[in-house]
Amino acid sequence: MAGSRPKRPAFRAERYELSQAGLWLSAIEAAEADALGQTLVAIEPWSHYGTTAANLASLFVPAADGGIRLAVRSHDCPIPIGVAVIRHPWLAGPYMQFLAIKPGYQRRGHGHAILNWFETEARGGGARNAWICAVSINSGALKLYASCGYEQVAILDDLIKSGLDEILMRKKLNPSDN
């Protein structure tokens, strides 16, 4: 299109500042992945899945699968307070495969800040959609995602564990781009 700006690659910086939230995002070190796995495996919803800390930590370390793995870091804590794993490209936009904030750092607006950053980064890269998924028993996450404008598009029954439904949600970012 004439007059349109070229799209920049999304999710390719080494560090992202979320300064209003007092956070930044950067690559996860192997030891940090292990510690995050140990902490997060013990809390809902991951404790419901019956996974191990090692399996969870393996999702957080760099791999050849193209996933973007970021530690969530706070200016008032020397160790990561959470993790985000992103798949991009996915379905005309990025998919937040995993998002977790450690207990003690939840309900401080960090989830909103990360999702706002996720949307801004995706939109700046020309994405039409942003995707996220949550297990149906994780009512807090589902409320957060809905409050950020994500809408349910599918129920994936028994996807990860029998008897648990995963709720796939989408936020349309650039619906007027054709």
C-alpha positions as MATLAB code, in Angstrom:
seq = 'MAGSRPKRPAFRAERYELSQAGLWLSAIEAAEADALGQTLVAIEPWSHYGTTAANLASLFVPAADGGIRLAVRSHDCPIPIGVAVIRHPWLAGPYMQFLAIKPGYQRRGHGHAILNWFETEARGGGARNAWICAVSINSGALKLYASCGYEQVAILDDLIKSGLDEILMRKKLNPSDN';
ca = [
       0.000    0.000    0.000;
       1.231    3.490   -0.812;
       2.083    5.499    2.264;
       2.066    2.576    4.673;
       5.010    2.107    6.994;
       7.177   -0.993    6.647;
       6.539   -3.552    9.382;
       9.328   -4.183   11.856;
      10.115   -7.664   13.125;
       8.177   -8.343   16.322;
       9.561  -10.003   19.451;
      13.206   -9.791   18.392;
      14.710   -7.361   20.928;
      17.058   -8.588   23.644;
      15.322   -6.556   26.337;
      11.905   -4.948   26.671;
      11.220   -2.214   29.204;
       7.762   -2.081   30.755;
       8.806    0.887   32.844;
       5.371    2.023   34.043;
       4.929   -1.412   35.639;
       8.496   -1.518   36.981;
       9.231   -4.567   34.827;
      11.482   -5.655   32.030;
      11.610   -8.792   29.898;
      14.752  -10.548   28.725;
      16.108  -13.988   27.895;
      15.940  -16.728   30.507;
      19.119  -18.350   31.787;
      19.106  -22.147   32.301;
      19.357  -21.878   36.108;
      16.487  -19.386   36.103;
      14.358  -21.797   34.066;
      14.938  -24.540   36.639;
      13.999  -22.256   39.537;
      10.880  -21.018   37.739;
       9.875  -24.615   36.982;
      10.230  -25.550   40.667;
       8.080  -22.616   41.776;
       5.389  -22.722   39.103;
       4.792  -26.489   39.091;
       3.443  -26.185   42.642;
       0.719  -23.647   41.837;
      -2.541  -23.694   39.912;
      -3.169  -24.415   37.167;
       0.093  -26.309   36.543;
      -0.216  -28.410   39.687;
      -3.455  -29.735   38.197;
      -1.700  -31.131   35.127;
       0.603  -33.488   37.026;
       3.698  -32.293   35.172;
       7.148  -32.172   36.732;
       9.281  -29.126   37.473;
      11.849  -30.386   34.957;
       9.237  -30.694   32.200;
       7.940  -27.228   32.920;
      11.464  -25.774   33.046;
      12.250  -27.376   29.672;
       9.542  -25.170   28.134;
      11.411  -22.083   29.368;
      14.911  -22.741   27.964;
      15.907  -21.752   24.430;
      15.143  -24.429   21.863;
      15.238  -24.842   18.116;
      11.442  -24.675   17.912;
      11.431  -20.904   17.373;
       9.606  -20.075   20.599;
      10.461  -16.796   22.277;
      11.194  -17.317   25.983;
      11.323  -14.292   28.236;
      11.903  -13.910   31.941;
       9.656  -11.349   33.601;
      11.892   -9.228   35.796;
      11.025   -6.615   38.401;
      13.188   -3.669   39.374;
      12.630   -4.632   43.030;
      13.675   -8.306   42.801;
      17.032   -9.792   41.710;
      15.501  -13.000   40.279;
      12.760  -13.481   37.655;
       9.224  -13.095   38.950;
       7.624  -14.831   35.993;
       7.930  -16.144   32.476;
       6.361  -15.641   29.054;
       6.682  -18.039   26.112;
       5.519  -16.760   22.733;
       5.030  -18.462   19.380;
       5.389  -16.100   16.456;
       4.291  -16.286   13.778;
       1.173  -18.281   14.527;
      -2.292  -17.599   13.031;
      -1.768  -14.111   11.549;
      -0.252  -13.021   14.841;
       1.570  -14.211   17.947;
       0.375  -16.806   20.439;
       1.217  -16.375   24.139;
       1.821  -20.060   24.853;
       2.680  -19.591   28.505;
       2.362  -16.690   30.925;
       2.966  -16.946   34.653;
       3.759  -14.616   37.496;
       5.052  -16.089   40.758;
       2.890  -15.923   43.891;
       3.642  -12.776   45.828;
       3.912  -10.773   42.598;
       0.410  -11.496   41.309;
      -2.443   -8.965   41.399;
      -0.077   -6.017   40.966;
      -0.985   -5.227   37.352;
       1.923   -7.200   35.901;
      -0.360   -9.393   33.767;
      -2.041   -6.334   32.255;
       1.340   -4.718   31.590;
       2.684   -7.832   29.854;
      -0.451   -8.263   27.728;
      -0.368   -4.573   26.750;
       3.269   -4.980   25.712;
       2.401   -8.212   23.835;
      -0.354   -6.444   21.904;
       1.762   -3.375   21.146;
       4.670   -5.493   19.932;
       2.373   -7.628   17.768;
       0.525   -4.624   16.356;
       3.817   -2.879   15.540;
       4.897   -5.944   13.601;
       1.699   -5.890   11.546;
      -0.112   -8.789   13.233;
      -3.863   -9.042   12.754;
      -4.454  -11.148   15.877;
      -3.046  -11.901   19.299;
      -3.776  -15.346   20.780;
      -3.752  -16.802   24.267;
      -5.117  -19.938   25.910;
      -6.069  -20.808   29.495;
      -7.437  -23.860   31.223;
     -11.097  -23.468   32.152;
     -10.377  -23.812   35.897;
      -8.054  -20.787   35.798;
     -10.780  -18.197   36.318;
      -8.310  -15.464   37.270;
      -6.438  -15.763   33.977;
      -9.662  -15.914   31.969;
     -10.905  -12.723   33.663;
      -7.574  -11.000   33.015;
      -7.587  -11.934   29.337;
     -11.212  -10.853   28.881;
     -10.487   -7.526   30.604;
      -7.695   -6.978   28.061;
     -10.091   -7.528   25.152;
      -9.537  -11.207   24.369;
     -12.602  -13.146   23.272;
     -13.202  -16.885   23.455;
     -13.041  -18.515   20.028;
     -12.815  -22.215   20.874;
     -13.011  -24.758   23.654;
     -10.370  -27.456   23.300;
     -11.634  -30.302   25.442;
      -9.155  -32.789   26.902;
      -6.266  -31.057   25.100;
      -3.595  -31.321   27.797;
      -5.323  -33.483   30.382;
      -8.530  -35.487   30.284;
     -11.376  -33.678   31.976;
      -9.873  -30.204   31.534;
     -10.898  -27.809   28.804;
      -8.529  -25.226   27.358;
     -10.105  -21.951   26.265;
      -8.521  -20.430   23.152;
      -8.917  -16.652   23.023;
      -8.186  -14.056   20.354;
      -7.865  -10.318   20.239;
      -8.232   -8.718   16.837;
      -5.452   -6.156   16.429;
      -5.580   -4.777   12.910;
      -8.995   -5.822   11.602;
      -9.085   -3.076    8.959;
      -5.857   -4.310    7.259;
      -6.787   -6.399    4.242;
];
